[in-house]
Structures are given as C-alpha cells and as structure tokens.
XYZ file of C-alpha atoms in Angstrom:
352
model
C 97.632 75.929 35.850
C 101.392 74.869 36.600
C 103.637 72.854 34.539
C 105.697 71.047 36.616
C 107.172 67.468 36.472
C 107.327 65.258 39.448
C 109.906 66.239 41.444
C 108.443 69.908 41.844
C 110.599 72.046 39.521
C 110.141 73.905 35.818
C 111.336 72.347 32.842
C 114.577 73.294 31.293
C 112.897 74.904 27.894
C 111.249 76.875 30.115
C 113.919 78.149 32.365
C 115.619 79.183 28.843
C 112.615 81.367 27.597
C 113.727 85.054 28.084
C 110.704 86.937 28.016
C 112.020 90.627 28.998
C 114.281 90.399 25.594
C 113.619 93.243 23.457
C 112.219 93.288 19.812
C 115.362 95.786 18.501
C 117.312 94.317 15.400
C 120.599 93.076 16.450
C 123.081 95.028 14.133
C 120.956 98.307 14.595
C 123.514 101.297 14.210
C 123.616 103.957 17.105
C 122.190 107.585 16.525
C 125.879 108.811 17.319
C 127.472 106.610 14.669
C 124.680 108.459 11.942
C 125.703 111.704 13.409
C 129.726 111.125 13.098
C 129.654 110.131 9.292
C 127.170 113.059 8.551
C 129.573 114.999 10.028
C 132.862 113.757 8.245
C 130.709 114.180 4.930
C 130.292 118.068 5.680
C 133.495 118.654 6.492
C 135.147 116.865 3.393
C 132.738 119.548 1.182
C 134.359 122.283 2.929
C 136.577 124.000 1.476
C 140.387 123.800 3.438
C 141.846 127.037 4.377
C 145.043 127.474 3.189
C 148.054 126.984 4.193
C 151.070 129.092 6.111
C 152.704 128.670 3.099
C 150.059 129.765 0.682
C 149.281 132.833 2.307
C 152.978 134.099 2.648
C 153.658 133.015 -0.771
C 150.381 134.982 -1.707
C 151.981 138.050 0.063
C 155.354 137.368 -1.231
C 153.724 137.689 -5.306
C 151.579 141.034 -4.049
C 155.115 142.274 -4.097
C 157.167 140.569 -6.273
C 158.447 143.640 -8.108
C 159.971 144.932 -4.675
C 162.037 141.446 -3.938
C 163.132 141.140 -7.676
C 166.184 143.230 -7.127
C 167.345 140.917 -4.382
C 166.019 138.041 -5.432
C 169.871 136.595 -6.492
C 170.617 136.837 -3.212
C 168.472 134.982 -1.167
C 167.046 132.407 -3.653
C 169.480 130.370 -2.419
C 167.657 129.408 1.065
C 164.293 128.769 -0.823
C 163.398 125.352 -1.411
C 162.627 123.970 -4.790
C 158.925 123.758 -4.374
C 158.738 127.055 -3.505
C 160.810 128.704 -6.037
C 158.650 126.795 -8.676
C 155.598 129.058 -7.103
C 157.364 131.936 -7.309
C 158.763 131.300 -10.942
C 154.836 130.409 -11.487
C 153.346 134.138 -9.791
C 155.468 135.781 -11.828
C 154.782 134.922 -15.115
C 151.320 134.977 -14.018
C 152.068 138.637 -13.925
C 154.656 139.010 -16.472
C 157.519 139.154 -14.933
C 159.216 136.565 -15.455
C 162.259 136.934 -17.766
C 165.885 136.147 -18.372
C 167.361 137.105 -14.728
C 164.422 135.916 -12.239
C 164.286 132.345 -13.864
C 168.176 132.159 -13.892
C 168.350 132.801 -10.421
C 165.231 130.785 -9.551
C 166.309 127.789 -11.159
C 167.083 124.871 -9.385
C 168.674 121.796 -9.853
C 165.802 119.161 -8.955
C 163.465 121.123 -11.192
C 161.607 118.234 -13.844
C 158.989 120.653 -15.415
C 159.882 124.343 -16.782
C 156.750 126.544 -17.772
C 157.884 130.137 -19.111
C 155.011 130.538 -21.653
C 153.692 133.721 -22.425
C 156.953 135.401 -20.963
C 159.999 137.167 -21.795
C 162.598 134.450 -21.490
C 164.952 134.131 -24.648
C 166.927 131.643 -25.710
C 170.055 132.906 -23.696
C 167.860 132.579 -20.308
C 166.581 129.104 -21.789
C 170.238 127.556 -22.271
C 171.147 128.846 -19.039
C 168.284 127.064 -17.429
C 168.758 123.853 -19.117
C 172.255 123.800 -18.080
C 171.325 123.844 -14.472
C 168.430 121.834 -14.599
C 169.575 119.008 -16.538
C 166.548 116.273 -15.147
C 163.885 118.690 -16.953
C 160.878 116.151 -18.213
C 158.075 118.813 -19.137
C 158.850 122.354 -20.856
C 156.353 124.709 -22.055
C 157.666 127.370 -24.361
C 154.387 128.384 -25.743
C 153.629 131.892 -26.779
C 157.609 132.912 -26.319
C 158.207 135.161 -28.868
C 162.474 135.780 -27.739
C 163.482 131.854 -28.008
C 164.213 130.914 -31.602
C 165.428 127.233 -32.570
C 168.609 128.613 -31.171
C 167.406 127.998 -27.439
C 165.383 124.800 -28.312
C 168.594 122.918 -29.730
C 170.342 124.011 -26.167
C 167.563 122.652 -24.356
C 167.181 119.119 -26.043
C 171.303 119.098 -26.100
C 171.501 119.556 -22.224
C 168.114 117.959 -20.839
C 168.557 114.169 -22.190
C 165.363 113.418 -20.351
C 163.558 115.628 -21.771
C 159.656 113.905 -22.302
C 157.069 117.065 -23.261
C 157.614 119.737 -25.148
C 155.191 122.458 -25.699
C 155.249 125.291 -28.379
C 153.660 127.607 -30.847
C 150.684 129.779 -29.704
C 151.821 132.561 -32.089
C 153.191 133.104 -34.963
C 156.791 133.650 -33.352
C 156.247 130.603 -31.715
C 155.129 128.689 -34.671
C 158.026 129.414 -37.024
C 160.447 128.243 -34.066
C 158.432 124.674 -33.753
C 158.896 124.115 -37.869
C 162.183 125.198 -37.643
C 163.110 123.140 -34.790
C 161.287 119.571 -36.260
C 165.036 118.804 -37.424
C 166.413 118.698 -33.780
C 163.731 116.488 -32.602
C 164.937 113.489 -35.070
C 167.700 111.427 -33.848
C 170.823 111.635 -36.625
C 174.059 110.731 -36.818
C 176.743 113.300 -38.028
C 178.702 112.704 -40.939
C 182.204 113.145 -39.001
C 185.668 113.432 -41.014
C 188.275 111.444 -38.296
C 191.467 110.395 -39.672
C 191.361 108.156 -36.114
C 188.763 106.662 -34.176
C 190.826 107.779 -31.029
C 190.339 111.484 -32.841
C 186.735 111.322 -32.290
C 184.251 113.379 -29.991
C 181.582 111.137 -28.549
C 179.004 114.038 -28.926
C 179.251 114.704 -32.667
C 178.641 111.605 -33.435
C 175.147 111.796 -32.904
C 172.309 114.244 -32.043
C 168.692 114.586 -31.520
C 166.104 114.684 -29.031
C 165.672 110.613 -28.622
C 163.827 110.979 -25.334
C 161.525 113.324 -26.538
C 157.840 111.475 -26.692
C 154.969 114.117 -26.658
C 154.915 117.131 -28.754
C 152.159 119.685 -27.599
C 151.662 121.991 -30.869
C 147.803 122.945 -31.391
C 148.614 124.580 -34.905
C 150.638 122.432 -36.022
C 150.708 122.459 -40.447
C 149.908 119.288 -42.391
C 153.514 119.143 -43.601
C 155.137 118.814 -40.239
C 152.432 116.574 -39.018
C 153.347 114.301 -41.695
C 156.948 114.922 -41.406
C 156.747 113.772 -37.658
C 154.643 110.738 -38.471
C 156.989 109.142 -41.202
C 160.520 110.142 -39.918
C 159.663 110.334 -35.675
C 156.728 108.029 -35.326
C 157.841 107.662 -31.600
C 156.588 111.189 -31.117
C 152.416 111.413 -30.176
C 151.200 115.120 -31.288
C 148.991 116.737 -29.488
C 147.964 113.538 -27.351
C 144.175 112.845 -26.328
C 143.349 110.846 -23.118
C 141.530 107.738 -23.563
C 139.905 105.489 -21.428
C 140.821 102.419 -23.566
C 144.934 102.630 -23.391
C 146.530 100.595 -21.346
C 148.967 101.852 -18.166
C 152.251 102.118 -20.373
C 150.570 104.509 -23.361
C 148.827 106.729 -20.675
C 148.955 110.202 -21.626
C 151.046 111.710 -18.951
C 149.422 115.173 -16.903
C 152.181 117.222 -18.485
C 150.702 116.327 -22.322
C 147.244 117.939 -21.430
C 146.678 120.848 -22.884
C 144.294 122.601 -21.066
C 146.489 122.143 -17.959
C 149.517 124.504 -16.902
C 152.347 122.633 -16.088
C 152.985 124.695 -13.004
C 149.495 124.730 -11.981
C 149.936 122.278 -8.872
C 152.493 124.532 -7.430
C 149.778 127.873 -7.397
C 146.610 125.655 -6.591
C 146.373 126.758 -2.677
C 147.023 130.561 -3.874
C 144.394 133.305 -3.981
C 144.245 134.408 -7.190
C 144.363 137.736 -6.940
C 148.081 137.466 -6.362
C 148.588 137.942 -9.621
C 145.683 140.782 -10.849
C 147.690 143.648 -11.367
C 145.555 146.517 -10.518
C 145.870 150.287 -11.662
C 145.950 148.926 -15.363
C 142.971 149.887 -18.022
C 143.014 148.210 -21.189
C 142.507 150.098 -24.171
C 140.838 148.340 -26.374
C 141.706 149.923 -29.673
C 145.578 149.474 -28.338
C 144.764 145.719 -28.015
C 143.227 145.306 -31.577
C 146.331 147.409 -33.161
C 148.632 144.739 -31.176
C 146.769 141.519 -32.561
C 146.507 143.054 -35.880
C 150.807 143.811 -35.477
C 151.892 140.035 -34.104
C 149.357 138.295 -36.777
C 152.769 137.781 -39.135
C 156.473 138.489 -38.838
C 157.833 141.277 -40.772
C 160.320 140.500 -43.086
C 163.372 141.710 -40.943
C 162.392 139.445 -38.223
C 162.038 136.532 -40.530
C 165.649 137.075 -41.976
C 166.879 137.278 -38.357
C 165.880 134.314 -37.374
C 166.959 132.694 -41.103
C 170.220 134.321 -40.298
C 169.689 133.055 -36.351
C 169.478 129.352 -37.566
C 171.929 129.135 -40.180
C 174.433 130.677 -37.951
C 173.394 127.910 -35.244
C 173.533 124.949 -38.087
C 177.356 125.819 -39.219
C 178.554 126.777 -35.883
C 179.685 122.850 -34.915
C 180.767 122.841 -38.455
C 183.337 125.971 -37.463
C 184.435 124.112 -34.975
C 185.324 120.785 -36.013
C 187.565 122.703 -38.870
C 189.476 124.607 -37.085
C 190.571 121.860 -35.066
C 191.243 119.621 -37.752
C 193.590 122.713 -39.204
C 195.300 122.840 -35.952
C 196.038 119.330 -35.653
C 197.205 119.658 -39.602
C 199.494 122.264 -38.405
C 200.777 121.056 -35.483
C 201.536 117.219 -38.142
C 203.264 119.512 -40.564
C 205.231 121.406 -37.612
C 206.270 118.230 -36.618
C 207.454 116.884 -40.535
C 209.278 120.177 -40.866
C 211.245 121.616 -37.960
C 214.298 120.012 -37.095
C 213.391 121.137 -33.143
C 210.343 119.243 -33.254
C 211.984 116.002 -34.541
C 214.786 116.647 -31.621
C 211.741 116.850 -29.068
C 210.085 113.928 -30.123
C 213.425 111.542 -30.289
C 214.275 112.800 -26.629
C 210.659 112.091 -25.062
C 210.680 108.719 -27.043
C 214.037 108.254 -25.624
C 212.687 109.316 -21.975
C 210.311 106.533 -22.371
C 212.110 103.696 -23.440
C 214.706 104.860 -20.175
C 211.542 105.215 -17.960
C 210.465 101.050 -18.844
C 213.765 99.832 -18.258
C-alpha cells in the first residue's frame, strides 16, 4: 500500500525518516583513544632513567677521593646545584670536612647539611661567611663544632630559619650551650657618646631563627625555649589542620635530609665504599667510648665558650683604653694642643 497525497509525492515526515542510521551511542569513545591513555598510564609507572647529569655526577662520587686534591681549582666552573651534590656524595661517604666544603661553598647556597661529618667550627664560620642567605643548617652528629661555630653562623646568616643539632652527646652539649645565642638580647654597652657606638653590639641573637630540630632535647631547655623564645617550634610535627602560614616547612622534617633533593636521581651505590669489613667488637668499643665526654673534653669546651663569651668583652676595652689615651694625650702634650688649634684654625680659613 502507498501513502501518498494528491499530487503524487511522499510526505515530508517521511522524507525525514533515516532508516540506514545506526544504533551506536553518540559520544562512544574510539578503541585508539582507550589504547593512548592505557598507554600514558604505563609509562608514568615507569621508572625515568636518569639523567646526563646523574650519571656523571654518579661517576664523579665513585672517585671523589682522586678529584679532592684539585677540587680548589676547578670548583669554580661548577654550578651551585651541582656542587650541593657533590658536597652531599661526600659526606655520604665521609669525606666531607673543613677544606672540600670551603671550597664547595657557594654564594646562592640556602640549606647547609654537614651532619655526621668532620667540619669544625673554623670550616663552619668560613661557610657562613660566604653563604650569608643560608635558611636550613643541619649540624647534627658533628662532634668538631662547639657553640663557638654556632654563634658565627647565627652572627653571619641573618636569615637563618632551621637549625638542626644534637644526635650525640658532642652534639648535645653544643645545642644546651648554644640556647643563649638563639634569644634575641640587647648588650649592656658603656658609650660615653651615642656617635661612639657600634651598631652590632647593641644587640644579638638569632631573631630569624623559627624551627629548632633537637630530638633529645632535656626538659630544662624545652622549657627554657618555651618561656623566654616562644617564637621558636621544637621539633615541629606536620598537621593537616594548620593553616598555609604555620606550615611546617620540608627543611623541619626530621626524617628528611636536607640535601636529599640534590642526590635523588643518583645510584646509590655512589657512595658504598667497598673493601671495608666492620668489626663488630670495634663498633661496640666505639659506642661504648662516645656514650659521654671525658672530663678533658668537657673543660675544653667550658674553656672553648668562656673564651668565646669575653672575647667582645676584650674588645670593647681595649678600645675604650685607647680612646682614654689618645683624650689624655690630647689634655697633656703641648704638641697635641698646637695640632688641634692649627686644624681648627684650617677650618675656620677653609669656610671663609
């Protein structure tokens, strides 16, 4: 049967029916699409290889002990990232002392990590003198820097944020004898003038200091810190509930090396030194040794920080004697009194 009108043709409904159209869903997604994004997925599991830079670095620490002698001399052309890894490798495999961080050290450094090495307080000043924008410094486990080496780093590094110490006992007698730096004073100062006056003994103190990493820290200093520095957080905990301006900062963590994004893309075994056995009973006789200072290291570093305390003191008096004894030079000789009529004189002839 047809369905047409009277003049002959189909209607328009049924000149609009598409029959061949297929039953697919319109926003179906192709097979190639599914394949792609599996693909991407696989290859964000994979591990990267590493870098250029990684492996020659990894090379570089296989060998560090050959380059140390001529390290001085060519540090110069490294960049600062790149010293940082080095500095990193080798305390990784204790080398790192006095002379290789001195003539690592670089100017845009922020963090500083020379835990568990040899670096005394002399290599620590010298540092902090260079690398005055340090935020972060581990001195952990450091049994050569006394409170000696901590005032020269809070004195020269005003932006100093982090500080992290103790670790052993060494270490632990230097943080309690170093709580007095960290607490901003001013210095009872004995000016006849205020012209005569020195802006920096005025006042001292570590005022940017905010976190202090100490794991063993005593109850006394805790409480000491929380009455007289409340500003500083010890030993800071990450929390899900502060807001974004009391966020503990990576450097404050820790269970994370400060220099620990600079070695990240370097093969470990970099720094296993091989050929070396362990004795065991050698091991226990050193633990048992470095449990607690002998008395001759604890009156060194008595000695060490009273010498430190009084040496400003020293100072300040012997240039308030020579001032006294230039004043009394002046009230006494005859030639004096002649030299200071004749510059006065040369003044008042210079103004007219």
């Amino acid at each position: 049967m047809e369905i047409r009108n009277s003049e002959g043709k189909l209607p328009t409904s049924l000149k609009n029916l598409d029959l061949n159209k297929s039953h697919e869903p319109k926003n179906k997604i192709p097979v190639s699409a599914y394949l792609s994004s599996s693909r991407s997925r696989i290859s964000a599991l994979k591990p990267r290889p590493p870098s250029l830079v990684s492996l020659c670095l990894g090379v570089v620490g296989r060998h560090l002990e050959e380059i140390i002698p001529c390290l001085s001399d060519i540090s110069d052309i490294f960049p600062a990232d790149i010293k940082m890894s080095i500095a990193a490798i080798a305390k990784r495999r204790k080398l790192l002392d006095d002379d290789l961080v001195i003539s690592l050290a670089d100017t845009s450094w922020e963090i500083l990590d020379v835990s568990s090495s040899d670096v005394s307080d002399s290599g620590l000043a010298k540092v902090s003198e260079i690398c005055k924008s340090l935020r972060a410094v581990d001195i952990s486990r450091c049994n050569k820097i006394t409170s000696m080496g901590v005032s020269e780093l809070v004195q020269n590094c005003r932006s100093l944020e982090t500080l992290r110490c103790g670790g052993c006992p060494s270490s632990e007698s230097t943080a309690r004898r170093s709580l007095s730096l960290f607490k901003p004073d001013l210095s009872n100062v004995e000016e006849e003038t205020w012209e005569e006056l020195v802006v920096t003994e005025i006042g001292h103190g570590g005022h940017s200091l905010r976190w202090l990493v100490w794991p063993r820290i005593d109850k006394d200093s805790l409480e000491m810190l929380s009455i007289e520095c409340p500003r500083i957080v010890v030993n800071p905990k990450p929390s899900f509930l502060t807001y974004s301006l009391h966020e503990v900062p990576r450097e404050a963590l820790p269970d994370v090396a400060l220099d620990e994004p600079f070695v990240k893309d370097i093969d470990p075994k970099t720094w296993v030194v091989r050929g070396v056995v362990k004795n065991p009973t050698t091991s226990l006789l050193s633990l048992t040794s470095s449990s607690e200072l002998s008395i001759a290291e604890k009156f060194r570093l008595a000695f060490a920080e009273r010498d430190a305390r009084l040496a400003p003191k020293r100072a300040k008096n012997a240039r308030q004697q020579q001032r006294r004894a230039e004043r009394d030079w002046m009230m006494s000789s005859d030639e004096a009194k002649a030299v200071a009529f004749a510059s006065k004189a040369t003044r008042s002839l210079r103004k007219k």
